[in-house]
Coordinates of C-alpha atoms and ligand atoms in Angstrom, one line a residue:
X101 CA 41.6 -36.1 8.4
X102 CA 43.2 -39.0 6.5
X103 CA 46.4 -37.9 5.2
X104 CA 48.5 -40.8 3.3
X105 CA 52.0 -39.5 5.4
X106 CA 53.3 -42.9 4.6
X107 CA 53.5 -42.3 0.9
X108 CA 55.4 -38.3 1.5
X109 CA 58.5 -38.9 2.9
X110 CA 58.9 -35.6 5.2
X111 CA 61.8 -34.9 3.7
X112 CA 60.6 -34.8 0.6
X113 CA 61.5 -31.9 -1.0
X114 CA 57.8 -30.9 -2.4
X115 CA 56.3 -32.7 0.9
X116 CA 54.3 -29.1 1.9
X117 CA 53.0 -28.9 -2.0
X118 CA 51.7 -32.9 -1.1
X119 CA 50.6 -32.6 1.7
X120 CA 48.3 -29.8 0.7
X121 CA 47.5 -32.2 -2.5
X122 CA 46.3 -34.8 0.6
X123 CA 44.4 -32.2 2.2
X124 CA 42.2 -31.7 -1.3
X125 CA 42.2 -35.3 -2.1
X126 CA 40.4 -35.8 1.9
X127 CA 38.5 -33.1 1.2
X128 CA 37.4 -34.5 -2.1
X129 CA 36.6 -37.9 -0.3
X130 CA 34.4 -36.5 2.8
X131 CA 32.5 -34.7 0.3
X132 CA 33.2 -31.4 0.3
X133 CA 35.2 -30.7 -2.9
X134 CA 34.2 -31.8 -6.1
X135 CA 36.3 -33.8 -9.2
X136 CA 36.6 -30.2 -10.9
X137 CA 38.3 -28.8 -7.3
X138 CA 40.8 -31.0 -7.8
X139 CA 41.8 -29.8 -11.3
X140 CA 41.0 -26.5 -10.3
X141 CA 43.9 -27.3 -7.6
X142 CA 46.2 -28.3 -10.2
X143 CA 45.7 -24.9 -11.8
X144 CA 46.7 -23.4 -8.9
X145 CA 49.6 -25.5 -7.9
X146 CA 51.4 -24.4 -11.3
X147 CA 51.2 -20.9 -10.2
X148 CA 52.1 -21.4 -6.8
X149 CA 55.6 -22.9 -8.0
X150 CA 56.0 -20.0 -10.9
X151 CA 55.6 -18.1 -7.8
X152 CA 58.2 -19.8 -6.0
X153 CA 55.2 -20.8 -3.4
X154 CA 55.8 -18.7 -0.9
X155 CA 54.0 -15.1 -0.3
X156 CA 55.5 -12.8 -2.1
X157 CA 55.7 -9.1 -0.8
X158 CA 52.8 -7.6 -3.5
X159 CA 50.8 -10.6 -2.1
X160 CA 51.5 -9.4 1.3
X161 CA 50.5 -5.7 0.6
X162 CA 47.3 -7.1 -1.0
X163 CA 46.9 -9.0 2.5
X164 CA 47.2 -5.8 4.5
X165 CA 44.5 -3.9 2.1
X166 CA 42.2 -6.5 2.1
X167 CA 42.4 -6.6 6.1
X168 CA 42.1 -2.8 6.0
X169 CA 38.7 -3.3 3.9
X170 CA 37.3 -6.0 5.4
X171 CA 37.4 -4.0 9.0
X172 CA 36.1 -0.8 7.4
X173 CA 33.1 -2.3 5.9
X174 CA 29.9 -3.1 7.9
X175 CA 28.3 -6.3 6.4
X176 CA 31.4 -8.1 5.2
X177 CA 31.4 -11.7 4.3
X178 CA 33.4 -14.8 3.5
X179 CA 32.2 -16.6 0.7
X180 CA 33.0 -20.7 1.4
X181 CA 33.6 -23.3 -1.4
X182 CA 34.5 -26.6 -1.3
X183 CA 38.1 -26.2 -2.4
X184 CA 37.7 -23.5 1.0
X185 CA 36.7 -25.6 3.2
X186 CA 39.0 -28.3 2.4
X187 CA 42.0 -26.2 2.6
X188 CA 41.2 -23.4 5.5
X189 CA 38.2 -24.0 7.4
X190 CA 39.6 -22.9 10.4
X191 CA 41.4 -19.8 9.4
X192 CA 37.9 -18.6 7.4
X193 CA 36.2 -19.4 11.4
X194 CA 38.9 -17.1 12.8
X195 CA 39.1 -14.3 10.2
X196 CA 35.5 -13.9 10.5
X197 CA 35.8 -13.3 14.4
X198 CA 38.6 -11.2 13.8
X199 CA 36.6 -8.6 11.5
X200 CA 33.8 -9.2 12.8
X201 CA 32.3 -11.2 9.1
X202 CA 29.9 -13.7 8.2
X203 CA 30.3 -16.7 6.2
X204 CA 28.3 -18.3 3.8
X205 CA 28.8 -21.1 1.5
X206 CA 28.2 -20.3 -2.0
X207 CA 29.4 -23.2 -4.4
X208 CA 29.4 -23.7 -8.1
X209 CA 28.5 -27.6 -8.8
X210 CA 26.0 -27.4 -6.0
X211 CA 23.9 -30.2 -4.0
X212 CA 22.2 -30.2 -1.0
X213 CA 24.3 -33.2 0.4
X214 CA 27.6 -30.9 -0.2
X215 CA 26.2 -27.5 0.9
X216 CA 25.3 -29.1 4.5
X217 CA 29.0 -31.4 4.4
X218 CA 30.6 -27.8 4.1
X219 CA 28.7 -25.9 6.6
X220 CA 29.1 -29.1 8.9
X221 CA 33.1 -28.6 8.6
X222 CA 32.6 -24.7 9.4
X223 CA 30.7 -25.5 12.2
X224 CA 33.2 -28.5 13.6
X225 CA 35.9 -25.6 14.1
X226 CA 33.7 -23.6 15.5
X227 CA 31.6 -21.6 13.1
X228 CA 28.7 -20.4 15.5
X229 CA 26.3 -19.1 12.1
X230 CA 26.8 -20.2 8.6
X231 CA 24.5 -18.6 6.2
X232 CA 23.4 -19.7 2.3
X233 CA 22.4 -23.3 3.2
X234 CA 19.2 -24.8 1.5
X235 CA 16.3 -22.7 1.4
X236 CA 18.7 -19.7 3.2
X237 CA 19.6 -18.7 -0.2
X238 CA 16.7 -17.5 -1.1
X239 CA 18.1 -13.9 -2.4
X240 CA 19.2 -14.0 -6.3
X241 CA 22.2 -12.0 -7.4
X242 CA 20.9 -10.8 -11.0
X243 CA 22.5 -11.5 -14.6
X244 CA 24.2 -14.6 -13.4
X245 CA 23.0 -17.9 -14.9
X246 CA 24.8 -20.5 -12.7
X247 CA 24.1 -21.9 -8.9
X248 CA 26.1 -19.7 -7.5
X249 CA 23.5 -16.8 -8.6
X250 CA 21.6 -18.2 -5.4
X251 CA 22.8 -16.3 -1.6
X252 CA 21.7 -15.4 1.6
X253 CA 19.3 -12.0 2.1
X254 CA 21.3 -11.5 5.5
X255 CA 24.6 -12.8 3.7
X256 CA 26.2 -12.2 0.5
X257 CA 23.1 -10.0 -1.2
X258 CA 23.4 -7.7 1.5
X259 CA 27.1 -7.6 1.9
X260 CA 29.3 -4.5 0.9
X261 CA 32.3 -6.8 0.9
X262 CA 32.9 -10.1 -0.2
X263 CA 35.8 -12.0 0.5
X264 CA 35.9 -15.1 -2.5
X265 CA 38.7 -17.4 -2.4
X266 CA 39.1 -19.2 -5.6
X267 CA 36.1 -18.0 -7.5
X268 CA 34.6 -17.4 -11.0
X269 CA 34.8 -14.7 -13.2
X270 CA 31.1 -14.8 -13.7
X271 CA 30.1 -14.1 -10.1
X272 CA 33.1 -11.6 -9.6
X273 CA 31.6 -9.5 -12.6
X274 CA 28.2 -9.7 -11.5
X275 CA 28.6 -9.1 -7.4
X276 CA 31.2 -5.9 -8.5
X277 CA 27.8 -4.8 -11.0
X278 CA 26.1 -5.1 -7.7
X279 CA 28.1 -2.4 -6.1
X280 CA 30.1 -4.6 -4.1
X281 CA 33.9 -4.5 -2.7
X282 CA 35.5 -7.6 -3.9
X283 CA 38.3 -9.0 -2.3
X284 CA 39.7 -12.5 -3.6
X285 CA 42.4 -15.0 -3.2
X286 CA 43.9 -16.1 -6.5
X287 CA 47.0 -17.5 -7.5
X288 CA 46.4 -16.6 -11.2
X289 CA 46.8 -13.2 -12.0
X290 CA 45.3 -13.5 -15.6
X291 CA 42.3 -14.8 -14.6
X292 CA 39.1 -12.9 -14.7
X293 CA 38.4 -12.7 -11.1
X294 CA 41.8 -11.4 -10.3
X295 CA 41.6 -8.7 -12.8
X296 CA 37.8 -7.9 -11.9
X297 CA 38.4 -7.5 -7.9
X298 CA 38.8 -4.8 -5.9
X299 CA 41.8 -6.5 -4.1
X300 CA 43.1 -9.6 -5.4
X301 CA 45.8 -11.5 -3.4
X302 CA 47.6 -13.6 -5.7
X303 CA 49.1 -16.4 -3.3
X304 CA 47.5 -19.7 -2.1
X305 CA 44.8 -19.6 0.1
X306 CA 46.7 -21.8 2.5
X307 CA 49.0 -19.3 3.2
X308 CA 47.4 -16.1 2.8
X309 CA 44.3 -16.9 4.9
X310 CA 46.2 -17.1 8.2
X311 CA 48.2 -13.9 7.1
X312 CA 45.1 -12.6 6.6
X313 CA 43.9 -13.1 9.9
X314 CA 47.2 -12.0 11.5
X315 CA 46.9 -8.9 9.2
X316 CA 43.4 -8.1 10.5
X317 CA 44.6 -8.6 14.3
X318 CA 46.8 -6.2 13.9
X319 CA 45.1 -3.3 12.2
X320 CA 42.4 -3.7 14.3
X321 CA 41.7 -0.7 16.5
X322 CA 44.2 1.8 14.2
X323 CA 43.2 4.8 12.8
X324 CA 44.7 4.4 8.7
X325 CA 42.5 1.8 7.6
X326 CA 41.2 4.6 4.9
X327 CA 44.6 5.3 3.9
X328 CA 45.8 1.9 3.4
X329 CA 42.6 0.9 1.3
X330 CA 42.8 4.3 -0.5
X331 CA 46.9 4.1 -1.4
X332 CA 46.6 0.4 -2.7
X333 CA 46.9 -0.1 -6.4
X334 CA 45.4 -3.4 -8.1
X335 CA 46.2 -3.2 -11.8
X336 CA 50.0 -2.6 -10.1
X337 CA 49.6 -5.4 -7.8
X338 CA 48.4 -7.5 -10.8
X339 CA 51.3 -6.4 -13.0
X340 CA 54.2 -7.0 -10.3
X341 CA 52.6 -10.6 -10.0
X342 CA 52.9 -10.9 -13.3
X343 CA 56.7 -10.1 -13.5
X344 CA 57.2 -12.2 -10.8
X345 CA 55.7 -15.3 -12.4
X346 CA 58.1 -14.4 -15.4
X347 CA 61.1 -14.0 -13.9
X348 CA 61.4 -10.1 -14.4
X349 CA 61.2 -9.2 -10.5
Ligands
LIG281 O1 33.2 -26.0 -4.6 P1 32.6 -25.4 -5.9 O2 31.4 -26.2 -6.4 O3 32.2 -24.0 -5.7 O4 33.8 -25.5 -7.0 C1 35.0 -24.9 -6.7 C2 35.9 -24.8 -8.0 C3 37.3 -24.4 -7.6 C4 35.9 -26.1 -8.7 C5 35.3 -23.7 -8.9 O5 35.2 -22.5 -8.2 C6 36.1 -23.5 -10.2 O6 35.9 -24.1 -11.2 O7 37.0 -22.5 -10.1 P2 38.0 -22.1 -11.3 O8 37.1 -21.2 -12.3 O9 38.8 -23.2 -11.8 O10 39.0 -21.0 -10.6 C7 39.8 -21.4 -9.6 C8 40.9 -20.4 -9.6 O11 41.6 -20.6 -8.3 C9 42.0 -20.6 -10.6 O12 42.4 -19.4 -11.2 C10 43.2 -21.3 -9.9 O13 44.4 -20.9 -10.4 C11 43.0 -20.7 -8.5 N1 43.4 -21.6 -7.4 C12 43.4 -23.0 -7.4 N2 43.9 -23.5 -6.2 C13 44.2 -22.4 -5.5 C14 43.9 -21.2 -6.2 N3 44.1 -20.0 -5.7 C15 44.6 -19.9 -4.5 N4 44.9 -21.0 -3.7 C16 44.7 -22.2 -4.1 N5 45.0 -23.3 -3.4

């Protein structure tokens, strides 16, 4: 990766929130995240520092309910964009290991050339199976317009969970009309894939990824999956966010 380290100072006080910046930007220039990533990013990034960019603890209880889910289920998968694989390729490899997922890319602005870039970076840290690729996506999820509407028959159309990082309210909507457990990772509570999920984990996939896989590690094997899944609150989760971000909490 070609990270400009001369430019960030390390002790720059926002170096982490740069450095992550970097990350996009090299992400953006190997071709796997698009122009609209990157403003997507800088959505995100305004969040993050309402947020005080750190996980907060209703992040960290969404964590722990979306690790509970994704062990219970039986065909979960992890849905890859580019913003994804720029950001946490290898902590989407090991959280699917961990419970035991599959992961598929599934992007919005999509190409061929970018499709097979992603699955390439999966692969380099060490994705042994990466569904949704080229004629893969065969399956069609119904009353959804855009290129995303296109996923694997072994993947994401046959999935009872569906882990989205940074996704659209369309495809939310339509995979919960499905019948589908949603789980995603956004740091804007107001938007309409947080407030259409199942679990939404407000907090940047940078840092709740690998908590996510720590969370999984250590649930795995114990008998209250069912009640952790069953106690969790969303709407609640979304509202405590909420408060957070203004200053009430
Ligand atoms: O790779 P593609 O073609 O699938 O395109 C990916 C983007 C991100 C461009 C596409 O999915 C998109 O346009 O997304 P949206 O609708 O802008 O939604 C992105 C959401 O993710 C926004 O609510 C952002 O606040 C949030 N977000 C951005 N960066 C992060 C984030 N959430 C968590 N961690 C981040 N690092």
């Amino acid at each position: 990766m070609h990270i400009n380290h001369f430019a960030i100072p390390s002790d720059h006080p926002r170096a982490r929130s740069l450095y992550i910046r970097e990350m996009l930007v090299d992400g953006f220039r190997r071709g796997l995240v698009v122009p609209e990533g990157l403003i997507a990013h800088g959505r995100g990034e305004a969040y993050d520092y309402l947020l005080g960019e750190r996980t907060t603890e209703t992040a960290q209880r969404a964590i722990k309910a979306a690790a509970a889910m994704l062990l219970l289920s039986s065909r979960p998968v992890i849905s890859v964009n580019g913003n994804t694989a720029a950001l946490c390729t290898n902590t989407v490899v090991e959280l699917a290991k961990v419970a035991g997922a599959s992961i598929e890319v599934n992007i919005f602005y999509r190409t061929e050339k970018r499709e097979m870039a992603i699955k390439a970076e999966l692969e380099l840290h060490g994705a042994k199976r990466v569904l949704g690729v080229g004629s893969k996506a065969s399956a069609r999820i119904p009353e959804l317009q855009s290129e995303r509407r296109r996923v694997d028959p072994d993947g994401i159309y046959a999935a009872d969970t569906v882990l989205v990082p940074l996704e659209d309210g369309d495809r939310t909507e339509a995979l919960i009309r499905m019948n589908k457990t949603v789980i995603t990772i956004d740091l804007n509570p107001l938007s309409r894939t947080s407030r259409a999920a199942n679990i939404t984990i407000v907090d940047n996939v940078v840092r709740a990824m690998p908590a996510l896989v720590e969370a999984a590690r250590k649930l795995r094997g114990t008998m209250s999956l069912k009640k952790i899944t069953d106690n969790y609150d969303n709407s609640k989760n979304l509202q405590e966010s909420l408060k957070i971000i203004k200053g009430e909490a």
